[in-house]
mmCIF file of C-alpha atoms in Angstrom:
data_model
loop_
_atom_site.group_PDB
_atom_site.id
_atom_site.type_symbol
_atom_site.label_atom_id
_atom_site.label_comp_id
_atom_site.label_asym_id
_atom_site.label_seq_id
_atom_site.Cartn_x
_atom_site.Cartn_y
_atom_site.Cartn_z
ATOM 1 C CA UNK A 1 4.199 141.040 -8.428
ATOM 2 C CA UNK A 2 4.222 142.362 -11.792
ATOM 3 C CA UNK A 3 1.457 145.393 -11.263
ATOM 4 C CA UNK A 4 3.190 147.122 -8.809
ATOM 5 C CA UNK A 5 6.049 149.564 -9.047
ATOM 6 C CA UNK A 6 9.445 149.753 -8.245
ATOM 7 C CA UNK A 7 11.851 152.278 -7.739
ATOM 8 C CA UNK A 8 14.998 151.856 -9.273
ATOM 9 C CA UNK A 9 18.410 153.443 -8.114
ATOM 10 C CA UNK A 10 21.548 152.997 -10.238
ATOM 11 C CA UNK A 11 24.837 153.365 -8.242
ATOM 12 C CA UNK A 12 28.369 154.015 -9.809
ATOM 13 C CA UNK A 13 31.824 152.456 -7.429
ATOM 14 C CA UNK A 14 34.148 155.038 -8.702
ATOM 15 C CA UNK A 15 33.011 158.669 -10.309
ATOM 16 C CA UNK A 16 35.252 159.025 -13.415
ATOM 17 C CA UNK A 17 36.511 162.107 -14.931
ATOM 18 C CA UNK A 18 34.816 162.668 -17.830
ATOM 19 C CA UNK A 19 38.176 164.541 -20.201
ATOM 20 C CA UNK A 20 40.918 162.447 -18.743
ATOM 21 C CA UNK A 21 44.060 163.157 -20.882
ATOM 22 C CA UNK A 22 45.962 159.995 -20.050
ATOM 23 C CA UNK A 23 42.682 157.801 -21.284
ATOM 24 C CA UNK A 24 42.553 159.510 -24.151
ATOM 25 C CA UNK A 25 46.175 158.908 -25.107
ATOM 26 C CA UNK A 26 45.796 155.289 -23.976
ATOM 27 C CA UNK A 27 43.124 154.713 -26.189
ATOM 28 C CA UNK A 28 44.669 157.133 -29.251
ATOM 29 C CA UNK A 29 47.918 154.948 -28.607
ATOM 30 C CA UNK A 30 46.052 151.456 -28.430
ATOM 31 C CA UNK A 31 43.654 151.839 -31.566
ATOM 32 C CA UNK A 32 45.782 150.901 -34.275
ATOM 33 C CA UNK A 33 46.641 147.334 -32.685
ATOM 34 C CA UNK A 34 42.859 146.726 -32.310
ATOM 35 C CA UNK A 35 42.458 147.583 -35.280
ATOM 36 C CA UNK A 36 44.640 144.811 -36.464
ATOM 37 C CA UNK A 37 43.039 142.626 -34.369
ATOM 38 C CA UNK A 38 40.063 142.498 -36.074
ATOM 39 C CA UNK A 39 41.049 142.602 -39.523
ATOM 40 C CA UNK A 40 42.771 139.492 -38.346
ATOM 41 C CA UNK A 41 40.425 137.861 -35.843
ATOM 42 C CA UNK A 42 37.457 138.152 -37.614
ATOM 43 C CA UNK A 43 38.460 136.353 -40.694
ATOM 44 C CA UNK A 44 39.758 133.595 -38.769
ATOM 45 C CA UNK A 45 36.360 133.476 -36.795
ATOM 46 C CA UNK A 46 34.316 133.626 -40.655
ATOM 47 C CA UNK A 47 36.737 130.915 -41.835
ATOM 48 C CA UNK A 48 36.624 128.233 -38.566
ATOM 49 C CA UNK A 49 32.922 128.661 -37.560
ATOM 50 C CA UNK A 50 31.464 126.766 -40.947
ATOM 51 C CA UNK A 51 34.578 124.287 -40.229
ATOM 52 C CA UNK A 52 34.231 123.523 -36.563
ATOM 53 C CA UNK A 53 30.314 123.332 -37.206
ATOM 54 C CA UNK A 54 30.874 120.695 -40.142
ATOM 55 C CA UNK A 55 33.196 118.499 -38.485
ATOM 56 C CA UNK A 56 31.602 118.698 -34.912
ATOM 57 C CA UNK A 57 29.158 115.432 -34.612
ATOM 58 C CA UNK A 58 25.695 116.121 -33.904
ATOM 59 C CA UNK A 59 23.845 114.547 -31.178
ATOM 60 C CA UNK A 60 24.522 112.252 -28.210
ATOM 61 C CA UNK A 61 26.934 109.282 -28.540
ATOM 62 C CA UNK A 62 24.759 106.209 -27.099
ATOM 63 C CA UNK A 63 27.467 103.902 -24.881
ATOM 64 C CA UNK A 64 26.682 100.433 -24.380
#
């Protein structure tokens, strides 16, 4: 039922330390190859969407 009210509890597995050294070296050491990543990916992903939508046949193939 929509009108009434609900309580809402939000639960977390694990409590994480909030100025964890070795995270932030992780991600310091891990940024530049993302980075990279999407200056590559995301051309590829501009360049093959108009391609795979142009050459992809629309509809449903009728069998006989």
């Amino acid at each position: 039922n929509l009108a009434m009210k609900y309580n809402l509890v939000f639960l977390s597995a694990k409590e994480e330390e909030k100025n964890n050294p070795s995270r932030t070296l992780r991600n310091f050491a891990l940024t530049p190859f993302t980075l990279v990543g999407d200056a590559v990916l995301l051309p590829l992903v501009i360049i093959a969407t108009p391609i795979v939508l142009l050459t992809t046949p629309i509809g449903v193939p009728i069998s006989n």
